[in-house]
Amino acid sequence: MPASPHYPPRRIPTPSHPFPVALGHESVARTIEFAPPAISRRHALLFGLVGALYLAVLLAVLTGSRLVDLDWALQRLHPYRQWPGALPYLDVWVVAGQRGPTALAACLWLGLRCRRTRSARPLLVMGTALLLLNLTVGGVKLLTGRLGPHYAQVAGSPELFSGGTIFPSGHTANAVVTWGVLAYLAGRWRRTGAALAGCTAVSVGLTTVYLGTHWLSDVLAGWAAGALVLLALPLAEPAVAALDARLRGRRPVAGRPAPVPAPRRPQPVQARSTTPSRTVRLSRSERYSMVSTASGATARTVRQPRAAASSRARSSGRPG
């Protein structure tokens, strides 16, 4: 439709990185555009602080600082021997940080949610988080090669580059990521889920120190590594949305913009009279009298005012 001074053309804003996708069930192609996520300053600051904490723990272990001395002090204390009453319960509770049982249970629940919402986003978010966890935590484990407290060889040493896979704590990082993703996908229960996930991650990390399977520095690094994965999830949301669109039967279309609907003409507003209406009693013949319009093409019924009704009644000899 050509532009007119009364109806100027509208400009539809588009994001800087469009991702066009066409619906396979429709004849007209639609484009679905995914914009890059907007990260707030608070989010960026928190990401930087957690990353700095992770790096500080890593440097403290590499340099053999007082944190390593604290690790050995707790190892010599043997908490599971000092308080053996809690050993049966904590030995079972530590399973909440194992990747196999927790990830399987979480994926089963998320699969039911995907079926209910007809979207693969919950499982894709969990898969993305676990992939990031394996790449980051697994890579650091292989590079450091640290041995655990039960396999330590030299007292007071950080036990690095000895073929171990203990730093950072996989139990702790997995507890942070698995339960944190469930809280991330909880919707209106996100705050409650975040509190429960935090308590679970903290208790699982301290349980590994109690059992002697990890150093305290391993647990600190595991908390930081898991938190970094959770903070990186919003950055992966565009890719998750694009993959979810493909799995739901949509295919990418290059160079085919979406049709722009024509602007609707505004309907004229009918003027309303501000004078109050009055009820006039008319006879049957006057009530249904037809008065032709100026063009004579259409006839319409006109309600006679009071003065006209009175004058008509006097001329006809009938009382008004």
PDB file of C-alpha atoms in Angstrom:
ATOM      1  CA  MET A   1       0.000   0.000   0.000  1.00  0.00           C
ATOM      2  CA  PRO A   2       1.519   3.358  -0.955  1.00  0.00           C
ATOM      3  CA  ALA A   3       2.398   5.708   1.841  1.00  0.00           C
ATOM      4  CA  SER A   4       0.125   8.666   2.468  1.00  0.00           C
ATOM      5  CA  PRO A   5       0.467  11.702   4.728  1.00  0.00           C
ATOM      6  CA  HIS A   6      -2.270  10.275   6.960  1.00  0.00           C
ATOM      7  CA  TYR A   7      -0.765   6.774   7.165  1.00  0.00           C
ATOM      8  CA  PRO A   8       3.050   6.979   7.129  1.00  0.00           C
ATOM      9  CA  PRO A   9       5.014   3.720   6.799  1.00  0.00           C
ATOM     10  CA  ARG A  10       5.961   2.055  10.073  1.00  0.00           C
ATOM     11  CA  ARG A  11       9.481   0.926  10.894  1.00  0.00           C
ATOM     12  CA  ILE A  12       9.737  -2.375  12.694  1.00  0.00           C
ATOM     13  CA  PRO A  13      12.921  -2.669  14.817  1.00  0.00           C
ATOM     14  CA  THR A  14      14.938  -5.850  14.452  1.00  0.00           C
ATOM     15  CA  PRO A  15      17.712  -7.204  16.721  1.00  0.00           C
ATOM     16  CA  SER A  16      21.310  -6.939  15.659  1.00  0.00           C
ATOM     17  CA  HIS A  17      21.762 -10.734  15.243  1.00  0.00           C
ATOM     18  CA  PRO A  18      18.652 -12.182  13.597  1.00  0.00           C
ATOM     19  CA  PHE A  19      18.131 -15.914  13.331  1.00  0.00           C
ATOM     20  CA  PRO A  20      15.384 -16.484  10.744  1.00  0.00           C
ATOM     21  CA  VAL A  21      13.399 -19.691  11.103  1.00  0.00           C
ATOM     22  CA  ALA A  22      10.425 -20.779   8.991  1.00  0.00           C
ATOM     23  CA  LEU A  23       7.521 -22.839  10.252  1.00  0.00           C
ATOM     24  CA  GLY A  24       7.278 -26.069   8.308  1.00  0.00           C
ATOM     25  CA  HIS A  25       3.485 -26.387   8.724  1.00  0.00           C
ATOM     26  CA  GLU A  26       2.594 -23.059   7.115  1.00  0.00           C
ATOM     27  CA  SER A  27       2.806 -21.903   3.548  1.00  0.00           C
ATOM     28  CA  VAL A  28       4.018 -18.421   4.477  1.00  0.00           C
ATOM     29  CA  ALA A  29       7.490 -18.339   6.023  1.00  0.00           C
ATOM     30  CA  ARG A  30       7.873 -16.685   9.386  1.00  0.00           C
ATOM     31  CA  THR A  31      11.124 -15.468  10.830  1.00  0.00           C
ATOM     32  CA  ILE A  32      11.956 -15.962  14.484  1.00  0.00           C
ATOM     33  CA  GLU A  33      14.809 -13.735  15.572  1.00  0.00           C
ATOM     34  CA  PHE A  34      16.957 -14.389  18.605  1.00  0.00           C
ATOM     35  CA  ALA A  35      18.657 -11.372  20.120  1.00  0.00           C
ATOM     36  CA  PRO A  36      21.811 -11.674  22.210  1.00  0.00           C
ATOM     37  CA  PRO A  37      21.143 -11.782  25.966  1.00  0.00           C
ATOM     38  CA  ALA A  38      21.467  -8.593  27.940  1.00  0.00           C
ATOM     39  CA  ILE A  39      23.743  -9.112  30.949  1.00  0.00           C
ATOM     40  CA  SER A  40      23.290  -6.677  33.783  1.00  0.00           C
ATOM     41  CA  ARG A  41      26.147  -5.044  35.626  1.00  0.00           C
ATOM     42  CA  ARG A  42      25.277  -7.010  38.740  1.00  0.00           C
ATOM     43  CA  HIS A  43      25.503 -10.274  36.815  1.00  0.00           C
ATOM     44  CA  ALA A  44      28.833  -9.301  35.262  1.00  0.00           C
ATOM     45  CA  LEU A  45      30.210  -8.191  38.639  1.00  0.00           C
ATOM     46  CA  LEU A  46      29.147 -11.451  40.280  1.00  0.00           C
ATOM     47  CA  PHE A  47      30.706 -13.437  37.444  1.00  0.00           C
ATOM     48  CA  GLY A  48      33.973 -11.555  37.897  1.00  0.00           C
ATOM     49  CA  LEU A  49      34.015 -12.026  41.681  1.00  0.00           C
ATOM     50  CA  VAL A  50      33.389 -15.777  41.460  1.00  0.00           C
ATOM     51  CA  GLY A  51      36.016 -16.123  38.744  1.00  0.00           C
ATOM     52  CA  ALA A  52      38.519 -14.206  40.883  1.00  0.00           C
ATOM     53  CA  LEU A  53      37.769 -16.504  43.835  1.00  0.00           C
ATOM     54  CA  TYR A  54      38.313 -19.575  41.672  1.00  0.00           C
ATOM     55  CA  LEU A  55      41.632 -18.215  40.415  1.00  0.00           C
ATOM     56  CA  ALA A  56      42.724 -17.259  43.943  1.00  0.00           C
ATOM     57  CA  VAL A  57      42.101 -20.791  45.239  1.00  0.00           C
ATOM     58  CA  LEU A  58      43.972 -22.276  42.295  1.00  0.00           C
ATOM     59  CA  LEU A  59      46.976 -20.008  42.868  1.00  0.00           C
ATOM     60  CA  ALA A  60      46.925 -20.742  46.606  1.00  0.00           C
ATOM     61  CA  VAL A  61      47.128 -24.476  45.914  1.00  0.00           C
ATOM     62  CA  LEU A  62      49.812 -24.087  43.258  1.00  0.00           C
ATOM     63  CA  THR A  63      52.026 -21.966  45.527  1.00  0.00           C
ATOM     64  CA  GLY A  64      51.574 -24.128  48.639  1.00  0.00           C
ATOM     65  CA  SER A  65      50.167 -21.293  50.779  1.00  0.00           C
ATOM     66  CA  ARG A  66      48.443 -21.435  54.163  1.00  0.00           C
ATOM     67  CA  LEU A  67      45.365 -22.898  52.510  1.00  0.00           C
ATOM     68  CA  VAL A  68      47.372 -26.079  51.879  1.00  0.00           C
ATOM     69  CA  ASP A  69      48.419 -26.081  55.562  1.00  0.00           C
ATOM     70  CA  LEU A  70      44.733 -25.870  56.515  1.00  0.00           C
ATOM     71  CA  ASP A  71      44.021 -28.822  54.227  1.00  0.00           C
ATOM     72  CA  TRP A  72      46.580 -30.930  56.052  1.00  0.00           C
ATOM     73  CA  ALA A  73      45.350 -29.816  59.466  1.00  0.00           C
ATOM     74  CA  LEU A  74      41.836 -31.029  58.676  1.00  0.00           C
ATOM     75  CA  GLN A  75      43.213 -34.256  57.225  1.00  0.00           C
ATOM     76  CA  ARG A  76      45.149 -35.014  60.426  1.00  0.00           C
ATOM     77  CA  LEU A  77      42.036 -34.311  62.465  1.00  0.00           C
ATOM     78  CA  HIS A  78      40.089 -37.140  60.733  1.00  0.00           C
ATOM     79  CA  PRO A  79      36.551 -35.816  61.335  1.00  0.00           C
ATOM     80  CA  TYR A  80      34.917 -39.152  60.532  1.00  0.00           C
ATOM     81  CA  ARG A  81      36.890 -40.655  63.419  1.00  0.00           C
ATOM     82  CA  GLN A  82      36.224 -37.806  65.822  1.00  0.00           C
ATOM     83  CA  TRP A  83      32.449 -37.920  65.227  1.00  0.00           C
ATOM     84  CA  PRO A  84      31.645 -41.405  63.933  1.00  0.00           C
ATOM     85  CA  GLY A  85      27.935 -41.152  64.749  1.00  0.00           C
ATOM     86  CA  ALA A  86      27.192 -39.100  61.624  1.00  0.00           C
ATOM     87  CA  LEU A  87      29.143 -41.393  59.307  1.00  0.00           C
ATOM     88  CA  PRO A  88      26.231 -43.673  58.211  1.00  0.00           C
ATOM     89  CA  TYR A  89      23.974 -40.723  57.370  1.00  0.00           C
ATOM     90  CA  LEU A  90      26.577 -38.581  55.627  1.00  0.00           C
ATOM     91  CA  ASP A  91      27.867 -41.569  53.695  1.00  0.00           C
ATOM     92  CA  VAL A  92      24.408 -41.777  52.101  1.00  0.00           C
ATOM     93  CA  TRP A  93      23.898 -38.024  51.790  1.00  0.00           C
ATOM     94  CA  VAL A  94      27.050 -37.598  49.729  1.00  0.00           C
ATOM     95  CA  VAL A  95      25.258 -39.442  46.911  1.00  0.00           C
ATOM     96  CA  ALA A  96      23.337 -36.183  46.313  1.00  0.00           C
ATOM     97  CA  GLY A  97      26.540 -34.871  44.755  1.00  0.00           C
ATOM     98  CA  GLN A  98      27.279 -37.840  42.512  1.00  0.00           C
ATOM     99  CA  ARG A  99      26.617 -37.089  38.881  1.00  0.00           C
ATOM    100  CA  GLY A 100      25.106 -40.428  37.907  1.00  0.00           C
ATOM    101  CA  PRO A 101      22.138 -40.639  40.312  1.00  0.00           C
ATOM    102  CA  THR A 102      21.413 -36.912  40.506  1.00  0.00           C
ATOM    103  CA  ALA A 103      21.680 -36.193  36.787  1.00  0.00           C
ATOM    104  CA  LEU A 104      19.515 -39.214  35.938  1.00  0.00           C
ATOM    105  CA  ALA A 105      16.782 -38.226  38.401  1.00  0.00           C
ATOM    106  CA  ALA A 106      16.884 -34.602  37.248  1.00  0.00           C
ATOM    107  CA  CYS A 107      16.691 -35.553  33.563  1.00  0.00           C
ATOM    108  CA  LEU A 108      13.708 -37.837  34.202  1.00  0.00           C
ATOM    109  CA  TRP A 109      11.814 -35.029  35.889  1.00  0.00           C
ATOM    110  CA  LEU A 110      12.809 -32.541  33.200  1.00  0.00           C
ATOM    111  CA  GLY A 111      11.731 -35.010  30.510  1.00  0.00           C
ATOM    112  CA  LEU A 112       8.220 -35.089  31.992  1.00  0.00           C
ATOM    113  CA  ARG A 113       8.214 -31.316  32.029  1.00  0.00           C
ATOM    114  CA  CYS A 114       9.296 -31.207  28.376  1.00  0.00           C
ATOM    115  CA  ARG A 115       6.419 -33.485  27.465  1.00  0.00           C
ATOM    116  CA  ARG A 116       3.959 -31.280  29.338  1.00  0.00           C
ATOM    117  CA  THR A 117       5.224 -28.002  27.866  1.00  0.00           C
ATOM    118  CA  ARG A 118       6.017 -29.482  24.409  1.00  0.00           C
ATOM    119  CA  SER A 119       9.440 -27.884  24.508  1.00  0.00           C
ATOM    120  CA  ALA A 120      12.906 -29.399  24.830  1.00  0.00           C
ATOM    121  CA  ARG A 121      14.324 -26.341  26.612  1.00  0.00           C
ATOM    122  CA  PRO A 122      14.571 -27.902  30.134  1.00  0.00           C
ATOM    123  CA  LEU A 123      16.621 -30.858  28.910  1.00  0.00           C
ATOM    124  CA  LEU A 124      18.712 -28.624  26.644  1.00  0.00           C
ATOM    125  CA  VAL A 125      19.564 -26.313  29.543  1.00  0.00           C
ATOM    126  CA  MET A 126      20.563 -29.246  31.733  1.00  0.00           C
ATOM    127  CA  GLY A 127      22.637 -30.765  28.947  1.00  0.00           C
ATOM    128  CA  THR A 128      24.386 -27.458  28.298  1.00  0.00           C
ATOM    129  CA  ALA A 129      25.205 -27.058  31.984  1.00  0.00           C
ATOM    130  CA  LEU A 130      26.607 -30.581  32.291  1.00  0.00           C
ATOM    131  CA  LEU A 131      28.675 -30.086  29.136  1.00  0.00           C
ATOM    132  CA  LEU A 132      30.186 -26.872  30.490  1.00  0.00           C
ATOM    133  CA  LEU A 133      30.855 -28.629  33.800  1.00  0.00           C
ATOM    134  CA  ASN A 134      32.711 -31.484  32.127  1.00  0.00           C
ATOM    135  CA  LEU A 135      34.826 -29.150  30.003  1.00  0.00           C
ATOM    136  CA  THR A 136      35.834 -26.768  32.791  1.00  0.00           C
ATOM    137  CA  VAL A 137      36.113 -28.993  35.861  1.00  0.00           C
ATOM    138  CA  GLY A 138      37.388 -32.026  33.974  1.00  0.00           C
ATOM    139  CA  GLY A 139      40.063 -30.006  32.232  1.00  0.00           C
ATOM    140  CA  VAL A 140      41.382 -28.535  35.485  1.00  0.00           C
ATOM    141  CA  LYS A 141      41.384 -31.985  37.100  1.00  0.00           C
ATOM    142  CA  LEU A 142      43.607 -33.373  34.364  1.00  0.00           C
ATOM    143  CA  LEU A 143      45.954 -30.367  34.417  1.00  0.00           C
ATOM    144  CA  THR A 144      46.518 -30.278  38.168  1.00  0.00           C
ATOM    145  CA  GLY A 145      46.629 -34.048  38.795  1.00  0.00           C
ATOM    146  CA  ARG A 146      46.141 -33.637  42.547  1.00  0.00           C
ATOM    147  CA  LEU A 147      45.861 -36.602  44.895  1.00  0.00           C
ATOM    148  CA  GLY A 148      43.208 -36.888  47.605  1.00  0.00           C
ATOM    149  CA  PRO A 149      43.803 -37.007  51.384  1.00  0.00           C
ATOM    150  CA  HIS A 150      43.616 -40.814  51.507  1.00  0.00           C
ATOM    151  CA  TYR A 151      46.361 -41.109  48.871  1.00  0.00           C
ATOM    152  CA  ALA A 152      48.654 -38.265  50.009  1.00  0.00           C
ATOM    153  CA  GLN A 153      52.361 -39.137  49.945  1.00  0.00           C
ATOM    154  CA  VAL A 154      54.348 -36.101  51.167  1.00  0.00           C
ATOM    155  CA  ALA A 155      53.102 -34.331  54.296  1.00  0.00           C
ATOM    156  CA  GLY A 156      52.569 -30.601  53.829  1.00  0.00           C
ATOM    157  CA  SER A 157      52.753 -30.715  50.026  1.00  0.00           C
ATOM    158  CA  PRO A 158      49.836 -29.777  47.724  1.00  0.00           C
ATOM    159  CA  GLU A 159      50.116 -33.215  46.061  1.00  0.00           C
ATOM    160  CA  LEU A 160      49.929 -31.754  42.563  1.00  0.00           C
ATOM    161  CA  PHE A 161      50.878 -33.345  39.217  1.00  0.00           C
ATOM    162  CA  SER A 162      50.791 -36.829  40.704  1.00  0.00           C
ATOM    163  CA  GLY A 163      48.195 -38.402  38.445  1.00  0.00           C
ATOM    164  CA  GLY A 164      45.169 -37.663  40.641  1.00  0.00           C
ATOM    165  CA  THR A 165      41.830 -36.179  39.658  1.00  0.00           C
ATOM    166  CA  ILE A 166      40.666 -34.540  42.874  1.00  0.00           C
ATOM    167  CA  PHE A 167      40.932 -30.773  42.275  1.00  0.00           C
ATOM    168  CA  PRO A 168      38.380 -29.225  42.077  1.00  0.00           C
ATOM    169  CA  SER A 169      35.808 -31.362  43.825  1.00  0.00           C
ATOM    170  CA  GLY A 170      33.528 -32.999  41.275  1.00  0.00           C
ATOM    171  CA  HIS A 171      30.947 -33.904  43.935  1.00  0.00           C
ATOM    172  CA  THR A 172      30.656 -30.293  45.008  1.00  0.00           C
ATOM    173  CA  ALA A 173      30.592 -28.774  41.524  1.00  0.00           C
ATOM    174  CA  ASN A 174      28.037 -31.319  40.337  1.00  0.00           C
ATOM    175  CA  ALA A 175      25.785 -30.587  43.322  1.00  0.00           C
ATOM    176  CA  VAL A 176      25.954 -26.860  42.559  1.00  0.00           C
ATOM    177  CA  VAL A 177      25.178 -27.324  38.860  1.00  0.00           C
ATOM    178  CA  THR A 178      22.513 -30.044  39.008  1.00  0.00           C
ATOM    179  CA  TRP A 179      20.438 -28.578  41.812  1.00  0.00           C
ATOM    180  CA  GLY A 180      21.156 -25.059  40.606  1.00  0.00           C
ATOM    181  CA  VAL A 181      19.760 -25.833  37.143  1.00  0.00           C
ATOM    182  CA  LEU A 182      16.596 -27.227  38.721  1.00  0.00           C
ATOM    183  CA  ALA A 183      16.238 -23.962  40.634  1.00  0.00           C
ATOM    184  CA  TYR A 184      16.981 -22.009  37.440  1.00  0.00           C
ATOM    185  CA  LEU A 185      14.079 -23.764  35.690  1.00  0.00           C
ATOM    186  CA  ALA A 186      11.708 -23.606  38.672  1.00  0.00           C
ATOM    187  CA  GLY A 187       9.871 -20.479  37.458  1.00  0.00           C
ATOM    188  CA  ARG A 188       7.964 -18.838  40.298  1.00  0.00           C
ATOM    189  CA  TRP A 189       9.661 -21.180  42.807  1.00  0.00           C
ATOM    190  CA  ARG A 190      13.124 -20.060  41.731  1.00  0.00           C
ATOM    191  CA  ARG A 191      14.033 -18.361  45.018  1.00  0.00           C
ATOM    192  CA  THR A 192      12.954 -21.326  47.104  1.00  0.00           C
ATOM    193  CA  GLY A 193      14.774 -23.680  44.749  1.00  0.00           C
ATOM    194  CA  ALA A 194      17.912 -21.538  44.902  1.00  0.00           C
ATOM    195  CA  ALA A 195      17.905 -21.685  48.712  1.00  0.00           C
ATOM    196  CA  LEU A 196      17.488 -25.469  48.700  1.00  0.00           C
ATOM    197  CA  ALA A 197      20.161 -25.878  46.013  1.00  0.00           C
ATOM    198  CA  GLY A 198      22.585 -23.720  47.995  1.00  0.00           C
ATOM    199  CA  CYS A 199      22.036 -25.721  51.187  1.00  0.00           C
ATOM    200  CA  THR A 200      22.494 -28.993  49.295  1.00  0.00           C
ATOM    201  CA  ALA A 201      25.711 -27.855  47.611  1.00  0.00           C
ATOM    202  CA  VAL A 202      27.214 -26.543  50.871  1.00  0.00           C
ATOM    203  CA  SER A 203      26.330 -29.679  52.839  1.00  0.00           C
ATOM    204  CA  VAL A 204      27.643 -32.020  50.134  1.00  0.00           C
ATOM    205  CA  GLY A 205      30.961 -30.157  49.977  1.00  0.00           C
ATOM    206  CA  LEU A 206      31.430 -30.242  53.748  1.00  0.00           C
ATOM    207  CA  THR A 207      30.452 -33.917  53.782  1.00  0.00           C
ATOM    208  CA  THR A 208      33.339 -34.768  51.448  1.00  0.00           C
ATOM    209  CA  VAL A 209      35.716 -32.992  53.852  1.00  0.00           C
ATOM    210  CA  TYR A 210      34.218 -34.959  56.747  1.00  0.00           C
ATOM    211  CA  LEU A 211      34.681 -38.246  54.904  1.00  0.00           C
ATOM    212  CA  GLY A 212      38.248 -37.344  53.944  1.00  0.00           C
ATOM    213  CA  THR A 213      37.700 -37.766  50.201  1.00  0.00           C
ATOM    214  CA  HIS A 214      38.554 -34.124  49.383  1.00  0.00           C
ATOM    215  CA  TRP A 215      40.696 -31.321  50.693  1.00  0.00           C
ATOM    216  CA  LEU A 216      38.983 -28.132  51.834  1.00  0.00           C
ATOM    217  CA  SER A 217      40.566 -26.261  48.923  1.00  0.00           C
ATOM    218  CA  ASP A 218      39.012 -28.796  46.536  1.00  0.00           C
ATOM    219  CA  VAL A 219      35.579 -27.955  47.919  1.00  0.00           C
ATOM    220  CA  LEU A 220      36.149 -24.202  47.643  1.00  0.00           C
ATOM    221  CA  ALA A 221      37.195 -24.577  44.027  1.00  0.00           C
ATOM    222  CA  GLY A 222      34.202 -26.861  43.330  1.00  0.00           C
ATOM    223  CA  TRP A 223      31.758 -24.260  44.670  1.00  0.00           C
ATOM    224  CA  ALA A 224      33.334 -21.575  42.501  1.00  0.00           C
ATOM    225  CA  ALA A 225      33.462 -23.775  39.380  1.00  0.00           C
ATOM    226  CA  GLY A 226      29.803 -24.773  39.705  1.00  0.00           C
ATOM    227  CA  ALA A 227      28.716 -21.181  40.293  1.00  0.00           C
ATOM    228  CA  LEU A 228      30.570 -20.067  37.154  1.00  0.00           C
ATOM    229  CA  VAL A 229      28.666 -22.651  35.095  1.00  0.00           C
ATOM    230  CA  LEU A 230      25.346 -21.393  36.449  1.00  0.00           C
ATOM    231  CA  LEU A 231      26.288 -17.788  35.759  1.00  0.00           C
ATOM    232  CA  ALA A 232      27.213 -18.703  32.182  1.00  0.00           C
ATOM    233  CA  LEU A 233      23.822 -20.298  31.434  1.00  0.00           C
ATOM    234  CA  PRO A 234      22.080 -17.029  30.409  1.00  0.00           C
ATOM    235  CA  LEU A 235      24.769 -16.537  27.759  1.00  0.00           C
ATOM    236  CA  ALA A 236      23.811 -19.873  26.190  1.00  0.00           C
ATOM    237  CA  GLU A 237      20.066 -19.146  26.058  1.00  0.00           C
ATOM    238  CA  PRO A 238      20.050 -17.965  22.373  1.00  0.00           C
ATOM    239  CA  ALA A 239      21.732 -21.181  21.252  1.00  0.00           C
ATOM    240  CA  VAL A 240      19.324 -23.225  23.370  1.00  0.00           C
ATOM    241  CA  ALA A 241      16.335 -21.399  21.871  1.00  0.00           C
ATOM    242  CA  ALA A 242      17.625 -21.940  18.323  1.00  0.00           C
ATOM    243  CA  LEU A 243      18.158 -25.669  18.904  1.00  0.00           C
ATOM    244  CA  ASP A 244      14.744 -25.955  20.537  1.00  0.00           C
ATOM    245  CA  ALA A 245      13.161 -24.338  17.464  1.00  0.00           C
ATOM    246  CA  ARG A 246      14.885 -26.838  15.169  1.00  0.00           C
ATOM    247  CA  LEU A 247      13.754 -29.789  17.270  1.00  0.00           C
ATOM    248  CA  ARG A 248      10.153 -28.589  17.099  1.00  0.00           C
ATOM    249  CA  GLY A 249      10.101 -28.929  13.320  1.00  0.00           C
ATOM    250  CA  ARG A 250      11.344 -25.526  12.216  1.00  0.00           C
ATOM    251  CA  ARG A 251      14.025 -25.023   9.621  1.00  0.00           C
ATOM    252  CA  PRO A 252      16.282 -22.003   8.973  1.00  0.00           C
ATOM    253  CA  VAL A 253      15.486 -19.805   5.988  1.00  0.00           C
ATOM    254  CA  ALA A 254      18.123 -17.477   4.531  1.00  0.00           C
ATOM    255  CA  GLY A 255      17.166 -14.230   2.849  1.00  0.00           C
ATOM    256  CA  ARG A 256      13.388 -14.536   3.250  1.00  0.00           C
ATOM    257  CA  PRO A 257      12.048 -11.799   5.465  1.00  0.00           C
ATOM    258  CA  ALA A 258       8.766 -12.169   7.242  1.00  0.00           C
ATOM    259  CA  PRO A 259       5.746 -10.478   5.612  1.00  0.00           C
ATOM    260  CA  VAL A 260       4.879  -7.205   7.286  1.00  0.00           C
ATOM    261  CA  PRO A 261       1.127  -6.810   7.851  1.00  0.00           C
ATOM    262  CA  ALA A 262      -0.503  -3.710   6.378  1.00  0.00           C
ATOM    263  CA  PRO A 263      -1.450  -1.044   8.907  1.00  0.00           C
ATOM    264  CA  ARG A 264      -5.103  -0.900   9.799  1.00  0.00           C
ATOM    265  CA  ARG A 265      -7.074   2.213   9.059  1.00  0.00           C
ATOM    266  CA  PRO A 266      -8.354   3.869  12.203  1.00  0.00           C
ATOM    267  CA  GLN A 267     -12.105   3.763  12.491  1.00  0.00           C
ATOM    268  CA  PRO A 268     -13.827   7.173  12.672  1.00  0.00           C
ATOM    269  CA  VAL A 269     -15.110   8.016  16.088  1.00  0.00           C
ATOM    270  CA  GLN A 270     -18.792   8.915  16.101  1.00  0.00           C
ATOM    271  CA  ALA A 271     -19.577  12.127  17.869  1.00  0.00           C
ATOM    272  CA  ARG A 272     -21.929  11.778  20.772  1.00  0.00           C
ATOM    273  CA  SER A 273     -24.357  14.426  21.831  1.00  0.00           C
ATOM    274  CA  THR A 274     -23.736  15.987  25.199  1.00  0.00           C
ATOM    275  CA  THR A 275     -27.334  17.159  25.715  1.00  0.00           C
ATOM    276  CA  PRO A 276     -29.446  14.859  27.866  1.00  0.00           C
ATOM    277  CA  SER A 277     -32.229  12.968  26.081  1.00  0.00           C
ATOM    278  CA  ARG A 278     -35.889  13.349  27.046  1.00  0.00           C
ATOM    279  CA  THR A 279     -38.690  10.869  26.588  1.00  0.00           C
ATOM    280  CA  VAL A 280     -41.622  12.240  24.554  1.00  0.00           C
ATOM    281  CA  ARG A 281     -44.924  10.416  24.381  1.00  0.00           C
ATOM    282  CA  LEU A 282     -46.181  10.279  20.807  1.00  0.00           C
ATOM    283  CA  SER A 283     -49.136   8.708  19.148  1.00  0.00           C
ATOM    284  CA  ARG A 284     -48.788   5.536  17.154  1.00  0.00           C
ATOM    285  CA  SER A 285     -48.865   7.333  13.817  1.00  0.00           C
ATOM    286  CA  GLU A 286     -46.291   9.912  14.912  1.00  0.00           C
ATOM    287  CA  ARG A 287     -44.080   7.270  16.514  1.00  0.00           C
ATOM    288  CA  TYR A 288     -43.690   5.425  13.265  1.00  0.00           C
ATOM    289  CA  SER A 289     -43.743   8.337  10.832  1.00  0.00           C
ATOM    290  CA  MET A 290     -41.133   8.116   8.164  1.00  0.00           C
ATOM    291  CA  VAL A 291     -39.186  11.152   7.114  1.00  0.00           C
ATOM    292  CA  SER A 292     -37.142  10.880   3.936  1.00  0.00           C
ATOM    293  CA  THR A 293     -33.517  11.963   3.959  1.00  0.00           C
ATOM    294  CA  ALA A 294     -32.033  14.758   1.852  1.00  0.00           C
ATOM    295  CA  SER A 295     -30.980  12.356  -0.891  1.00  0.00           C
ATOM    296  CA  GLY A 296     -34.254  10.511  -0.857  1.00  0.00           C
ATOM    297  CA  ALA A 297     -32.476   7.156  -1.103  1.00  0.00           C
ATOM    298  CA  THR A 298     -33.013   5.933   2.425  1.00  0.00           C
ATOM    299  CA  ALA A 299     -35.806   6.359   4.912  1.00  0.00           C
ATOM    300  CA  ARG A 300     -35.239   6.486   8.653  1.00  0.00           C
ATOM    301  CA  THR A 301     -37.407   6.883  11.708  1.00  0.00           C
ATOM    302  CA  VAL A 302     -37.083  10.204  13.548  1.00  0.00           C
ATOM    303  CA  ARG A 303     -38.310  10.745  17.068  1.00  0.00           C
ATOM    304  CA  GLN A 304     -40.167  14.063  17.176  1.00  0.00           C
ATOM    305  CA  PRO A 305     -39.267  16.577  19.891  1.00  0.00           C
ATOM    306  CA  ARG A 306     -41.800  17.762  22.470  1.00  0.00           C
ATOM    307  CA  ALA A 307     -42.500  21.165  20.841  1.00  0.00           C
ATOM    308  CA  ALA A 308     -43.120  19.615  17.412  1.00  0.00           C
ATOM    309  CA  ALA A 309     -45.437  17.024  18.928  1.00  0.00           C
ATOM    310  CA  SER A 310     -47.508  19.689  20.719  1.00  0.00           C
ATOM    311  CA  SER A 311     -47.897  21.871  17.606  1.00  0.00           C
ATOM    312  CA  ARG A 312     -48.871  18.856  15.510  1.00  0.00           C
ATOM    313  CA  ALA A 313     -51.486  17.840  18.103  1.00  0.00           C
ATOM    314  CA  ARG A 314     -53.057  21.343  18.115  1.00  0.00           C
ATOM    315  CA  SER A 315     -53.279  21.445  14.306  1.00  0.00           C
ATOM    316  CA  SER A 316     -54.960  18.043  14.169  1.00  0.00           C
ATOM    317  CA  GLY A 317     -57.436  18.870  16.963  1.00  0.00           C
ATOM    318  CA  ARG A 318     -56.236  16.129  19.275  1.00  0.00           C
ATOM    319  CA  PRO A 319     -55.055  16.840  22.799  1.00  0.00           C
ATOM    320  CA  GLY A 320     -51.323  16.918  23.231  1.00  0.00           C
TER     321      GLY A 320
END
